[in-house]
Coordinates of C-alpha atoms in Angstrom, one line a residue:
L1 CA -65.9 -152.6 -65.8
R2 CA -62.1 -153.3 -65.4
L3 CA -62.5 -157.0 -65.5
D4 CA -59.4 -159.2 -65.6
N5 CA -59.6 -160.9 -69.0
S6 CA -56.8 -163.2 -68.2
Q7 CA -59.0 -165.1 -65.7
G8 CA -62.3 -166.9 -66.1
L9 CA -65.4 -164.9 -65.2
L10 CA -66.4 -167.7 -62.7
T11 CA -63.9 -170.0 -61.1
F12 CA -63.4 -172.2 -58.1
R13 CA -60.3 -171.7 -56.0
P14 CA -58.5 -175.0 -55.1
R15 CA -58.0 -175.8 -51.4
A16 CA -56.0 -178.3 -49.5
S17 CA -59.2 -179.9 -48.1
K18 CA -61.5 -179.8 -51.2
T19 CA -62.6 -177.7 -54.1
F20 CA -66.0 -179.1 -55.0
E21 CA -67.9 -182.2 -53.7
G22 CA -71.3 -183.6 -54.5
K23 CA -72.9 -186.8 -53.2
T24 CA -76.2 -188.7 -53.3
T25 CA -77.2 -191.8 -51.3
A26 CA -80.2 -194.2 -51.3
T27 CA -80.7 -196.8 -48.6
T28 CA -83.5 -199.2 -47.4
A29 CA -84.3 -201.3 -44.4
G30 CA -86.8 -204.2 -44.5
V31 CA -90.5 -203.9 -43.5
S32 CA -89.9 -206.2 -40.5
S33 CA -87.1 -204.1 -39.1
A34 CA -87.7 -201.7 -36.3
L35 CA -85.8 -199.2 -38.4
R36 CA -87.8 -199.8 -41.6
K37 CA -87.1 -197.1 -44.1
V38 CA -86.6 -195.9 -47.7
Q39 CA -84.2 -193.0 -47.5
T40 CA -82.5 -190.7 -50.1
T41 CA -80.1 -187.8 -49.5
A42 CA -78.1 -185.3 -51.5
N43 CA -75.2 -183.1 -50.4
L44 CA -73.2 -180.4 -52.1
S45 CA -70.2 -178.4 -50.8
F46 CA -67.4 -176.3 -52.1
G47 CA -64.7 -174.1 -50.7
R48 CA -64.7 -170.9 -52.8
L49 CA -66.4 -169.6 -55.9
R50 CA -65.1 -166.4 -57.4
L51 CA -67.2 -164.2 -59.7
L52 CA -66.1 -161.3 -61.9
P53 CA -62.3 -160.9 -61.3
T54 CA -61.0 -157.4 -61.7
T55 CA -57.7 -155.7 -62.4
Y56 CA -57.8 -153.4 -59.3
I57 CA -59.3 -155.3 -56.3
N58 CA -56.8 -156.6 -53.8
G59 CA -58.7 -157.7 -50.8
S60 CA -58.0 -160.3 -48.1
I61 CA -60.4 -163.1 -47.1
T62 CA -59.8 -165.8 -44.4
D63 CA -61.5 -169.1 -45.1
A64 CA -62.8 -171.7 -42.7
L65 CA -59.4 -173.3 -42.5
G66 CA -57.9 -170.1 -41.2
V67 CA -56.0 -169.4 -44.4
T68 CA -55.9 -165.8 -45.6
T69 CA -55.6 -165.2 -49.3
S70 CA -55.6 -162.1 -51.5
E71 CA -58.6 -162.0 -53.9
K72 CA -59.6 -159.9 -56.9
P73 CA -63.3 -160.8 -57.7
V74 CA -66.3 -158.5 -57.1
V75 CA -68.3 -161.4 -55.5
I76 CA -67.1 -164.4 -53.6
V77 CA -69.1 -167.3 -52.2
D78 CA -67.2 -169.2 -49.5
D79 CA -67.7 -172.3 -47.5
F80 CA -71.0 -173.3 -49.3
A81 CA -72.8 -176.4 -48.0
A82 CA -76.2 -177.8 -48.8
A83 CA -78.1 -181.0 -47.9
V84 CA -81.5 -182.6 -48.3
S85 CA -82.7 -185.8 -46.7
C86 CA -85.9 -187.7 -47.2
K87 CA -86.8 -190.8 -45.1
S88 CA -90.1 -192.7 -45.5
T89 CA -91.0 -195.2 -42.8
A90 CA -94.8 -195.6 -43.3
A91 CA -95.1 -193.9 -39.8
T92 CA -95.8 -190.3 -38.9
A93 CA -95.1 -190.7 -35.1
G94 CA -93.0 -192.7 -32.7
G95 CA -89.3 -193.5 -32.6
N96 CA -89.1 -194.3 -36.4
A97 CA -91.2 -191.6 -37.8
S98 CA -90.8 -190.3 -41.4
A99 CA -88.7 -187.2 -41.8
A100 CA -87.7 -184.7 -44.5
S101 CA -85.2 -181.9 -44.1
K102 CA -83.2 -179.4 -46.0
S103 CA -80.5 -176.9 -45.1
W104 CA -77.8 -174.8 -46.6
S105 CA -75.3 -172.1 -45.6
A106 CA -72.6 -169.9 -47.1
K107 CA -70.5 -166.8 -46.6
L108 CA -70.9 -164.3 -49.4
Y109 CA -68.4 -161.5 -49.8
Y110 CA -68.8 -158.4 -52.1
Y111 CA -66.3 -155.7 -52.6
R112 CA -67.3 -152.1 -51.5
D113 CA -65.6 -148.8 -51.5
T114 CA -67.2 -146.9 -48.6
N115 CA -65.6 -143.5 -49.3
D116 CA -66.5 -141.8 -52.6
N117 CA -63.3 -139.8 -52.6
G118 CA -61.6 -140.7 -55.9
I119 CA -59.2 -143.1 -54.1
L120 CA -59.3 -146.9 -54.2
D121 CA -59.6 -147.8 -50.6
G122 CA -62.4 -150.4 -50.4
G123 CA -62.6 -153.9 -48.8
Y124 CA -64.7 -157.0 -48.8
Q125 CA -68.0 -157.0 -46.9
L126 CA -69.4 -160.3 -45.4
V127 CA -73.0 -161.4 -45.7
S128 CA -73.9 -164.6 -43.9
L129 CA -76.4 -166.6 -45.8
S130 CA -78.5 -169.6 -44.6
S131 CA -81.7 -171.4 -45.1
A132 CA -82.4 -170.6 -41.4
N133 CA -82.5 -166.8 -42.1
A134 CA -86.0 -165.3 -41.5
S135 CA -85.5 -163.1 -44.6
D136 CA -83.1 -162.7 -47.5
P137 CA -80.1 -160.5 -46.4
L138 CA -79.3 -159.8 -50.0
S139 CA -82.6 -158.0 -50.5
G140 CA -81.2 -155.0 -48.6
I141 CA -78.4 -154.6 -51.1
S142 CA -80.0 -153.8 -54.4
P143 CA -80.2 -151.3 -57.2
S144 CA -82.3 -149.1 -55.0
N145 CA -79.7 -149.3 -52.3
N146 CA -76.6 -149.4 -54.4
V147 CA -73.0 -149.5 -53.2
L148 CA -69.8 -148.2 -54.9
V149 CA -67.2 -150.8 -55.9
Y150 CA -64.7 -148.9 -58.1
D151 CA -64.1 -145.4 -57.0
G152 CA -62.8 -143.6 -60.1
A153 CA -61.0 -140.3 -60.4
T154 CA -64.3 -138.8 -61.6
N155 CA -67.9 -139.8 -61.1
A156 CA -68.2 -140.9 -64.7
Q157 CA -65.5 -143.6 -64.0
D158 CA -67.3 -145.0 -60.9
V159 CA -68.6 -148.6 -61.1
Y160 CA -71.3 -149.7 -58.7
L161 CA -72.4 -153.2 -57.5
F162 CA -75.6 -152.9 -59.6
E163 CA -76.1 -151.3 -62.9
G164 CA -78.8 -148.6 -63.1
P165 CA -79.8 -145.4 -64.9
G166 CA -76.6 -143.5 -65.5
K167 CA -74.5 -146.0 -63.5
N168 CA -72.1 -148.7 -64.6
G169 CA -72.5 -151.8 -62.5
Y170 CA -71.5 -155.4 -62.2
L171 CA -74.8 -157.1 -61.3
Q172 CA -78.5 -156.9 -62.3
T173 CA -80.0 -158.9 -59.5
W174 CA -79.1 -161.3 -56.7
S175 CA -81.0 -163.2 -54.1
S176 CA -80.9 -166.1 -51.6
V177 CA -83.7 -168.5 -50.7
V178 CA -84.9 -168.9 -47.1
G179 CA -87.2 -171.7 -45.9
Q180 CA -87.8 -174.0 -48.8
N181 CA -90.1 -177.0 -49.0
A182 CA -90.0 -180.2 -47.1
S183 CA -93.1 -182.4 -46.8
I184 CA -94.4 -185.7 -45.4
D185 CA -97.7 -187.1 -46.6
G186 CA -100.4 -188.2 -44.2
T187 CA -99.3 -191.9 -44.2
G188 CA -95.6 -191.3 -43.8
R189 CA -94.9 -193.2 -47.1
V190 CA -93.9 -190.2 -49.2
T191 CA -91.3 -187.6 -48.2
Q192 CA -89.9 -184.8 -50.3
A193 CA -87.4 -181.9 -49.8
A194 CA -86.0 -179.3 -52.1
I195 CA -83.6 -176.4 -52.3
D196 CA -84.4 -174.5 -55.4
S197 CA -81.1 -172.7 -56.1
A198 CA -79.9 -171.4 -52.8
I199 CA -78.1 -168.4 -54.3
R200 CA -79.0 -166.7 -57.6
V201 CA -76.9 -164.0 -59.3
T202 CA -77.5 -162.3 -62.7
T203 CA -74.7 -160.1 -63.8
A204 CA -74.7 -157.1 -66.0
P205 CA -73.4 -157.7 -69.5
T206 CA -69.7 -158.6 -69.1
N207 CA -69.0 -157.1 -72.6
P208 CA -70.7 -153.7 -72.9
A209 CA -71.0 -154.3 -76.6
R210 CA -73.0 -157.5 -76.2
A211 CA -76.3 -157.3 -74.3
D212 CA -76.4 -161.1 -74.3
S213 CA -73.1 -161.4 -72.4
S214 CA -74.6 -161.4 -68.9
L215 CA -74.3 -164.5 -66.7
D216 CA -77.2 -166.2 -64.9
I217 CA -75.8 -168.2 -62.0
K218 CA -77.7 -170.5 -59.8
I219 CA -75.9 -172.2 -56.9
G220 CA -77.1 -175.2 -54.9
K221 CA -80.2 -176.8 -56.5
L222 CA -80.9 -180.1 -54.7
S223 CA -84.0 -182.3 -54.1
C224 CA -84.9 -185.7 -52.9
E225 CA -88.0 -187.9 -52.7
S226 CA -88.5 -191.2 -50.9
V227 CA -91.5 -193.5 -51.4
D228 CA -92.3 -196.6 -49.3
K229 CA -95.3 -198.4 -50.7
R230 CA -94.4 -201.8 -49.3

């Protein structure tokens, strides 16, 4: 697979602004207040996650800060942000109605060699991911619709994004979630929201001699619940 053993298989790239940040909050307002509430939130964000660094990739990616860097991994998740919020007010209508929400977004890059000509001339491809998507964009890039990553001198040396019959590959499956659950009960006293792993990636075995050396990666699992029984 031509992985770079001098680097971790999964790493975060430091940035001037932030590398990784997670936060939860819980707030209340009294029952006599016009803004009565019980509210909980959870947030997660990170700059860049790098998966499966190689010895041959040398591609450029520009981040949200406008900084361009040279990268070597097969897959990169950039500018990830996820948030859930649950607010229970014991009301389902009006100016202080209960509310539940969830959202997430990220830029996913994967390396692809578009010309099967025995020359290393690929580049990173961008897939914009979001909970607002009507369907999963990653479903169109799969073992049945495979793409070349490492273009060897012979076909036997080629490595694809997904492993398959007669093909070496880096991944087994990947997916992103769309929609996700957010609910308010009939009284406005119980609100719930959840993101059940926004992005999921299962790699092929990173050591061909060890079938148990694959990685199962789940990014962005958040949930909240607020209950106001006062």
